[in-house]
Short mmCIF file of C-alpha atoms in Angstrom, two decimals:
data_model
loop_
_atom_site.label_atom_id
_atom_site.label_comp_id
_atom_site.label_asym_id
_atom_site.label_seq_id
_atom_site.Cartn_x
_atom_site.Cartn_y
_atom_site.Cartn_z
CA UNK G 4 -26.37 -0.88 -84.57
CA UNK G 5 -24.08 -3.42 -86.07
CA UNK G 6 -25.22 -6.77 -85.50
CA UNK G 7 -22.36 -9.30 -87.78
CA UNK G 8 -20.28 -9.45 -83.78
CA UNK G 9 -20.93 -11.61 -81.42
CA UNK G 10 -22.59 -8.78 -79.70
CA UNK G 11 -24.24 -5.88 -80.53
CA UNK G 12 -22.14 -2.36 -81.49
CA UNK G 13 -24.08 0.62 -81.25
CA UNK G 14 -22.92 3.54 -83.04
CA UNK G 15 -23.88 7.06 -82.82
CA UNK G 16 -27.42 6.80 -84.61
CA UNK G 17 -28.04 4.28 -81.88
CA UNK G 18 -27.31 6.98 -78.86
CA UNK G 19 -28.85 10.12 -77.86
CA UNK G 20 -27.13 12.82 -76.28
CA UNK G 21 -30.20 14.77 -75.08
CA UNK G 22 -31.49 12.36 -72.48
CA UNK G 23 -28.16 13.66 -70.48
CA UNK G 24 -27.91 16.86 -71.36
CA UNK G 25 -29.77 18.72 -68.26
CA UNK G 26 -27.80 16.33 -65.58
CA UNK G 27 -24.86 17.33 -64.18
CA UNK G 28 -21.61 15.10 -64.39
CA UNK G 29 -19.72 14.84 -61.25
CA UNK G 30 -16.38 13.45 -62.38
CA UNK G 31 -14.77 11.88 -59.76
CA UNK G 32 -10.92 11.78 -60.19
CA UNK G 33 -8.69 14.18 -62.57
CA UNK G 34 -5.75 11.74 -64.02
CA UNK G 35 -5.76 10.01 -67.31
CA UNK G 36 -8.94 8.52 -68.04
CA UNK G 37 -10.55 11.49 -65.51
CA UNK G 38 -8.90 14.68 -67.19
CA UNK G 39 -10.36 12.58 -71.00
CA UNK G 40 -14.05 12.34 -69.57
CA UNK G 41 -14.26 15.68 -68.35
CA UNK G 42 -12.67 17.62 -71.41
CA UNK G 43 -14.44 15.47 -74.01
CA UNK G 44 -18.00 16.07 -72.14
CA UNK G 45 -17.49 19.86 -71.26
CA UNK G 46 -16.63 20.04 -74.92
CA UNK G 47 -19.86 17.82 -76.12
CA UNK G 48 -21.92 20.97 -74.31
CA UNK G 49 -22.38 18.84 -70.52
CA UNK G 50 -22.30 20.26 -67.23
CA UNK G 51 -19.51 19.30 -65.64
CA UNK G 52 -18.09 19.53 -62.23
CA UNK G 53 -14.36 18.05 -60.94
CA UNK G 54 -14.18 16.60 -58.33
CA UNK G 55 -10.62 16.33 -56.37
CA UNK G 56 -8.91 16.82 -52.96
CA UNK G 57 -8.32 20.40 -51.75
CA UNK G 58 -4.67 19.46 -51.95
CA UNK G 59 -4.66 17.53 -55.12
CA UNK G 60 -1.89 18.27 -57.97
CA UNK G 61 -4.51 18.15 -60.21
CA UNK G 62 -6.78 21.13 -59.31
CA UNK G 63 -4.92 23.77 -61.57
CA UNK G 64 -4.74 21.28 -64.30
CA UNK G 65 -8.58 21.05 -64.18
CA UNK G 66 -8.99 24.87 -64.19
CA UNK G 67 -6.70 26.08 -66.72
CA UNK G 68 -8.84 23.90 -68.51
CA UNK G 69 -12.04 25.64 -67.60
CA UNK G 70 -13.51 23.09 -65.57
CA UNK G 71 -15.77 23.97 -62.04
CA UNK G 72 -13.49 22.04 -59.67
CA UNK G 73 -15.08 21.32 -56.30
CA UNK G 74 -14.16 18.15 -53.11
CA UNK G 75 -16.01 15.01 -54.24
CA UNK G 76 -18.07 15.29 -51.60
CA UNK G 77 -19.66 18.55 -52.62
CA UNK G 78 -19.20 17.35 -56.26
CA UNK G 79 -21.72 14.35 -56.14
CA UNK G 80 -24.24 16.60 -53.63
CA UNK G 81 -24.66 18.26 -56.82
CA UNK G 82 -24.78 15.82 -59.41
CA UNK G 83 -27.26 13.82 -61.26
CA UNK G 84 -24.07 11.26 -62.56
CA UNK G 85 -21.37 10.75 -60.22
CA UNK G 86 -18.46 9.10 -62.69
CA UNK G 87 -15.80 7.34 -60.16
CA UNK G 88 -12.35 7.46 -61.81
CA UNK G 89 -10.14 7.28 -59.10
CA UNK G 90 -8.21 3.91 -58.94
CA UNK G 91 -9.97 1.35 -58.00
CA UNK G 92 -8.22 1.37 -54.44
CA UNK G 93 -8.83 4.45 -53.33
CA UNK G 94 -12.87 4.00 -54.47
CA UNK G 95 -14.16 2.21 -51.45
CA UNK G 96 -13.01 5.29 -49.52
CA UNK G 97 -14.36 8.14 -51.69
CA UNK G 98 -17.94 6.14 -51.86
CA UNK G 99 -18.22 6.62 -48.15
CA UNK G 100 -17.43 9.97 -48.42
CA UNK G 101 -20.21 10.96 -51.15
CA UNK G 102 -22.67 8.62 -50.76
CA UNK G 103 -24.62 10.58 -48.55
CA UNK G 104 -24.89 12.96 -51.71
CA UNK G 105 -26.47 10.01 -53.76
CA UNK G 106 -30.29 10.81 -54.33
CA UNK G 107 -32.90 8.12 -55.48
CA UNK G 108 -32.92 7.91 -59.40
CA UNK G 109 -29.25 9.24 -59.59
CA UNK G 110 -26.36 7.57 -61.72
CA UNK G 111 -23.44 5.97 -59.75
CA UNK G 112 -20.91 5.05 -63.05
CA UNK G 113 -17.45 3.37 -63.22
CA UNK G 114 -14.94 2.52 -65.79
CA UNK G 115 -14.24 -0.24 -64.45
CA UNK G 116 -16.09 -2.57 -62.23
CA UNK G 117 -13.65 -4.21 -59.59
CA UNK G 118 -15.14 -3.44 -56.57
CA UNK G 119 -18.91 -3.56 -57.55
CA UNK G 120 -18.67 -6.89 -58.33
CA UNK G 121 -15.71 -7.69 -55.84
CA UNK G 122 -18.80 -6.09 -52.95
CA UNK G 123 -16.18 -3.24 -52.06
CA UNK G 124 -18.52 -1.06 -52.79
CA UNK G 125 -22.56 -1.69 -52.41
CA UNK G 126 -24.67 1.45 -53.35
CA UNK G 127 -28.15 1.87 -52.23
CA UNK G 128 -31.11 -0.41 -54.70
CA UNK G 129 -32.60 3.28 -55.46
CA UNK G 130 -29.60 4.31 -58.20
CA UNK G 131 -28.43 3.14 -60.94
CA UNK G 132 -25.09 1.58 -61.53
CA UNK G 133 -23.34 1.56 -64.54
CA UNK G 134 -20.37 1.69 -66.72
CA UNK G 135 -18.90 3.30 -69.31
CA UNK G 136 -15.20 2.27 -70.30
CA UNK G 137 -13.15 3.66 -73.40
CA UNK G 138 -11.19 0.67 -74.58
CA UNK G 139 -7.94 3.20 -74.57
CA UNK G 140 -5.59 5.31 -72.52
CA UNK G 141 -7.44 8.25 -71.39
CA UNK G 142 -4.85 10.39 -73.65
CA UNK G 143 -5.86 8.59 -77.10
CA UNK G 144 -9.98 9.10 -75.64
CA UNK G 145 -8.96 13.00 -75.22
CA UNK G 146 -6.77 12.90 -78.55
CA UNK G 147 -9.27 11.10 -80.73
CA UNK G 148 -12.14 13.02 -79.36
CA UNK G 149 -10.59 16.06 -81.17
CA UNK G 150 -10.32 15.00 -84.24
CA UNK G 151 -13.43 14.06 -84.71
CA UNK G 152 -13.13 10.89 -83.92
CA UNK G 153 -13.14 8.17 -81.19
CA UNK G 154 -12.40 5.48 -79.16
CA UNK G 155 -13.75 1.83 -78.88
CA UNK G 156 -15.83 1.25 -75.81
CA UNK G 157 -17.35 -1.02 -73.17
CA UNK G 158 -21.08 0.07 -71.86
CA UNK G 159 -22.56 -2.22 -68.71
CA UNK G 160 -25.54 -2.07 -66.66
CA UNK G 161 -25.48 -3.37 -62.54
CA UNK G 162 -28.23 -1.67 -62.22
CA UNK G 163 -30.65 -0.07 -63.64
CA UNK G 164 -33.53 1.61 -61.13
CA UNK G 165 -34.79 3.80 -63.30
CA UNK G 166 -35.45 1.87 -66.42
CA UNK G 167 -33.32 4.07 -68.28
CA UNK G 168 -29.63 3.09 -67.70
CA UNK G 169 -28.81 1.57 -70.54
CA UNK G 170 -30.10 4.46 -73.09
CA UNK G 171 -28.34 7.16 -70.36
CA UNK G 172 -24.88 4.76 -70.86
CA UNK G 173 -24.99 5.29 -74.54
CA UNK G 174 -25.57 8.56 -74.31
CA UNK G 175 -22.96 9.56 -71.77
CA UNK G 176 -20.66 6.92 -74.26
CA UNK G 177 -21.30 9.39 -77.18
CA UNK G 178 -21.01 12.29 -75.08
CA UNK G 179 -17.18 10.82 -74.40
CA UNK G 180 -16.83 10.26 -77.96
CA UNK G 181 -16.64 6.37 -78.17
CA UNK G 182 -19.92 5.70 -80.25
CA UNK G 183 -18.30 7.44 -83.07
CA UNK G 184 -15.78 4.25 -83.16
CA UNK G 185 -18.52 1.69 -81.52
CA UNK G 186 -20.10 0.62 -77.86
CA UNK G 187 -20.13 -3.00 -76.92
CA UNK G 188 -22.27 -4.19 -73.82
CA UNK G 189 -21.10 -6.37 -71.65
CA UNK G 190 -21.20 -6.87 -67.91
CA UNK G 191 -19.85 -5.86 -65.07
CA UNK G 192 -18.52 -9.37 -64.05
CA UNK G 193 -17.16 -10.04 -67.81
CA UNK G 194 -15.33 -6.82 -67.91
CA UNK G 195 -13.59 -7.86 -64.72
CA UNK G 196 -12.72 -10.81 -65.12
CA UNK G 197 -11.34 -10.62 -68.73
CA UNK G 198 -9.65 -7.52 -67.54
CA UNK G 199 -7.61 -8.70 -64.99
CA UNK G 200 -6.75 -11.80 -66.43
CA UNK G 201 -5.87 -10.32 -69.88
CA UNK G 202 -3.20 -7.83 -67.83
CA UNK G 203 -2.32 -10.70 -65.82
CA UNK G 204 -1.64 -13.59 -68.48
CA UNK G 205 -0.62 -11.63 -71.24
CA UNK G 206 -0.64 -7.62 -71.22
CA UNK G 207 0.72 -6.82 -67.89
CA UNK G 208 2.24 -10.01 -66.10
CA UNK G 209 3.17 -12.58 -69.30
CA UNK G 210 4.55 -9.78 -71.96
CA UNK G 211 6.96 -8.29 -68.99
CA UNK G 212 8.24 -11.91 -67.96
CA UNK G 213 8.59 -13.29 -71.27
CA UNK G 214 10.44 -9.78 -72.48
CA UNK G 215 12.41 -10.53 -68.97
CA UNK G 216 13.10 -14.34 -69.78
CA UNK G 217 14.08 -13.66 -73.36
CA UNK G 218 16.93 -10.85 -72.17
CA UNK G 219 17.95 -13.44 -69.26
CA UNK G 220 18.39 -16.11 -71.07
CA UNK G 221 20.33 -14.20 -74.06
CA UNK G 222 22.63 -12.63 -71.02
CA UNK G 223 23.64 -15.53 -69.00
CA UNK G 224 24.42 -17.27 -72.60
CA UNK G 225 26.88 -14.53 -73.18
CA UNK G 226 25.29 -12.53 -75.96
CA UNK G 227 25.66 -8.31 -74.99
CA UNK G 228 23.07 -7.02 -72.70
CA UNK G 229 22.23 -4.24 -75.60
CA UNK G 230 21.62 -6.81 -78.46
CA UNK G 231 19.31 -8.90 -75.76
CA UNK G 232 17.35 -5.82 -75.20
CA UNK G 233 16.96 -4.83 -78.20
CA UNK G 234 15.61 -8.35 -79.43
CA UNK G 235 13.72 -8.88 -76.26
CA UNK G 236 12.52 -5.55 -75.36
CA UNK G 237 12.83 -3.03 -78.21
CA UNK G 238 11.53 -4.97 -81.41
CA UNK G 239 8.09 -6.45 -80.06
CA UNK G 240 6.77 -2.85 -79.90
CA UNK G 241 7.14 -3.21 -84.47
CA UNK G 242 5.58 -6.91 -83.94
CA UNK G 243 2.19 -5.55 -81.51
CA UNK G 244 2.11 -2.67 -84.00
CA UNK G 245 1.56 -4.93 -86.65
CA UNK G 246 -0.64 -7.40 -84.90
CA UNK G 247 -2.82 -4.09 -84.16
CA UNK G 248 -3.42 -2.96 -87.77
CA UNK G 249 -3.78 -6.30 -89.25
CA UNK G 250 -3.77 -9.04 -86.58
CA UNK G 251 -2.13 -12.26 -86.44
CA UNK G 252 -1.95 -12.87 -90.61
CA UNK G 253 -1.10 -9.07 -91.30
CA UNK G 254 1.73 -9.51 -89.08
CA UNK G 255 2.85 -13.20 -90.23
CA UNK G 256 2.54 -11.32 -93.59
CA UNK G 257 4.80 -8.75 -93.02
CA UNK G 258 7.65 -11.33 -91.63
CA UNK G 259 10.17 -12.88 -93.27
CA UNK G 260 9.34 -16.74 -93.98
CA UNK G 261 12.26 -18.03 -91.62
CA UNK G 262 10.67 -15.88 -88.83
CA UNK G 263 7.19 -17.02 -89.72
CA UNK G 264 7.99 -20.58 -90.07
CA UNK G 265 10.20 -20.11 -86.39
CA UNK G 266 7.30 -18.51 -84.73
CA UNK G 267 4.72 -21.18 -85.27
CA UNK G 268 6.52 -23.61 -85.17
CA UNK G 269 8.30 -23.07 -81.26
CA UNK G 270 6.02 -20.27 -80.02
CA UNK G 271 3.54 -23.09 -77.93
CA UNK G 272 6.64 -24.38 -76.61
CA UNK G 273 6.74 -20.93 -74.01
CA UNK G 274 3.81 -20.57 -73.02
CA UNK G 275 2.17 -22.53 -70.22
CA UNK G 276 -1.79 -22.81 -70.42
CA UNK G 277 -2.10 -24.77 -67.30
CA UNK G 278 -0.34 -21.12 -65.29
CA UNK G 279 -3.56 -19.50 -67.74
CA UNK G 280 -6.20 -21.92 -66.30
CA UNK G 281 -4.75 -21.10 -62.70
CA UNK G 282 -4.54 -17.24 -62.94
CA UNK G 283 -8.04 -17.14 -64.45
CA UNK G 284 -9.56 -19.48 -61.85
CA UNK G 285 -8.05 -17.04 -59.12
CA UNK G 286 -9.50 -14.39 -61.00
CA UNK G 287 -13.15 -16.16 -60.90
CA UNK G 288 -13.46 -17.11 -57.91
CA UNK G 289 -11.94 -14.04 -56.47
CA UNK G 290 -8.60 -15.02 -54.99
CA UNK G 291 -6.87 -12.28 -56.28
CA UNK G 292 -9.16 -9.34 -55.55
CA UNK G 293 -8.87 -10.68 -51.79
CA UNK G 294 -5.38 -10.81 -51.79
CA UNK G 295 -4.99 -7.15 -53.40
CA UNK G 296 -7.31 -5.99 -51.18
CA UNK G 297 -5.62 -7.25 -48.27
CA UNK G 298 -1.77 -5.78 -49.57
CA UNK G 299 -3.55 -2.40 -49.67
CA UNK G 300 -4.74 -2.71 -45.75
CA UNK G 301 -1.19 -3.97 -44.98
CA UNK G 302 0.27 -0.84 -46.97
CA UNK G 303 1.72 -3.16 -50.26
CA UNK G 304 4.50 -4.47 -48.25
CA UNK G 305 4.50 -7.06 -51.05
CA UNK G 306 4.06 -4.34 -53.63
CA UNK G 307 6.90 -2.78 -53.12
CA UNK G 308 9.47 -5.58 -52.56
CA UNK G 309 8.34 -6.49 -56.42
CA UNK G 310 8.98 -2.90 -57.63
CA UNK G 311 12.21 -2.83 -56.33
CA UNK G 312 13.52 -6.48 -57.92
CA UNK G 313 12.09 -4.65 -60.91
CA UNK G 314 13.81 -1.32 -60.93
CA UNK G 315 17.12 -2.84 -60.07
CA UNK G 316 17.00 -5.90 -63.08
CA UNK G 317 19.53 -5.45 -65.65
CA UNK G 318 17.59 -5.12 -68.08
CA UNK G 319 16.26 -1.33 -66.75
CA UNK G 320 19.73 0.06 -66.78
CA UNK G 321 20.56 -1.00 -70.25
CA UNK G 322 17.06 0.50 -71.47
CA UNK G 323 17.95 3.69 -69.71
CA UNK G 324 21.10 4.16 -71.90
CA UNK G 325 20.07 3.06 -75.28
CA UNK G 326 16.52 4.98 -74.65
CA UNK G 327 18.70 7.93 -74.87
CA UNK G 328 20.00 7.53 -78.16
CA UNK G 329 16.10 7.61 -79.09
CA UNK G 330 14.77 11.10 -81.25
CA UNK G 331 11.49 9.72 -79.36
CA UNK G 332 12.05 9.17 -75.30
CA UNK G 333 11.81 12.58 -74.88
CA UNK G 334 8.18 13.40 -76.54
CA UNK G 335 6.87 9.98 -74.32
CA UNK G 336 8.12 10.84 -71.17
CA UNK G 337 6.23 14.33 -71.67
CA UNK G 338 3.37 12.77 -72.28
CA UNK G 339 3.79 10.15 -69.95
CA UNK G 340 3.75 13.22 -66.99
CA UNK G 341 1.05 14.90 -68.88
CA UNK G 342 -1.50 12.32 -68.16
CA UNK G 343 -0.32 10.21 -65.34
CA UNK G 344 -2.54 6.92 -64.86
CA UNK G 345 -4.63 8.87 -61.73
CA UNK G 346 -5.00 11.04 -59.67
#
């Protein structure tokens, strides 16, 4: 264990895979996370069955990898551990289909706690409810495992009916490679609220809106869209890579003094702290969750409008032409198709 952090970080020596080696593990879903979990578990010697719809387009791919595939209800009924790796929006319906197959002492496991935290799934009190969540896209979880490495991950225990939920969660995290890098213990509440806030304020909402606003500001001022695209959408990856590798100081040490001074003195002007506080409050009080659940129940009318507007933005048309100049674009497209987000 590593204890110089504010929380304990668990590594391989803290986890015992033998605790789950006699289990049958049902992995429901074969998208980005599902395929990585299933294949890593199989290569770690676990008994894995993948749960997919009869008409799932992923059945052939899973079977081609030597995995046994059943429908979710059949897979869950024969499993000791059921790993829910289908999209948040379909999990309640999938849970309804498999609920009768869960027995006392079984484990219902998640990689994201949305439906547990917001009460969309309410498991029986006699099953363990846990989380083992790699902090990485599925293709990296699989790729690093194959290299003998791993991606950092989280564990969380919502319900410990057996008294061994934490130890078994660490064992599972070891079997998919996460304890090679380090696993942090958190709670379902903390994982969900920080995840949603991060997606909305920084990762998905904040970054894309900042890129679009910067692009529009330059184009409206008469600069070439191609120049605006390169400056506002293409180059952020270079900066983020530096931050990823060495933190903010690693990035500041790598850019020019002019860029560093301009960033340090002007960056705060484009940040809306009150807006961030409002987003966090809406996540904490459940307002966003209720809105998203209602949106799905109404077949996503607002979601479709926002997506259409994004698709038709000028930055997409400019980017599509410019990305044809990049040699890596075809490889990236192929990788995306090979590992869809969810199934």
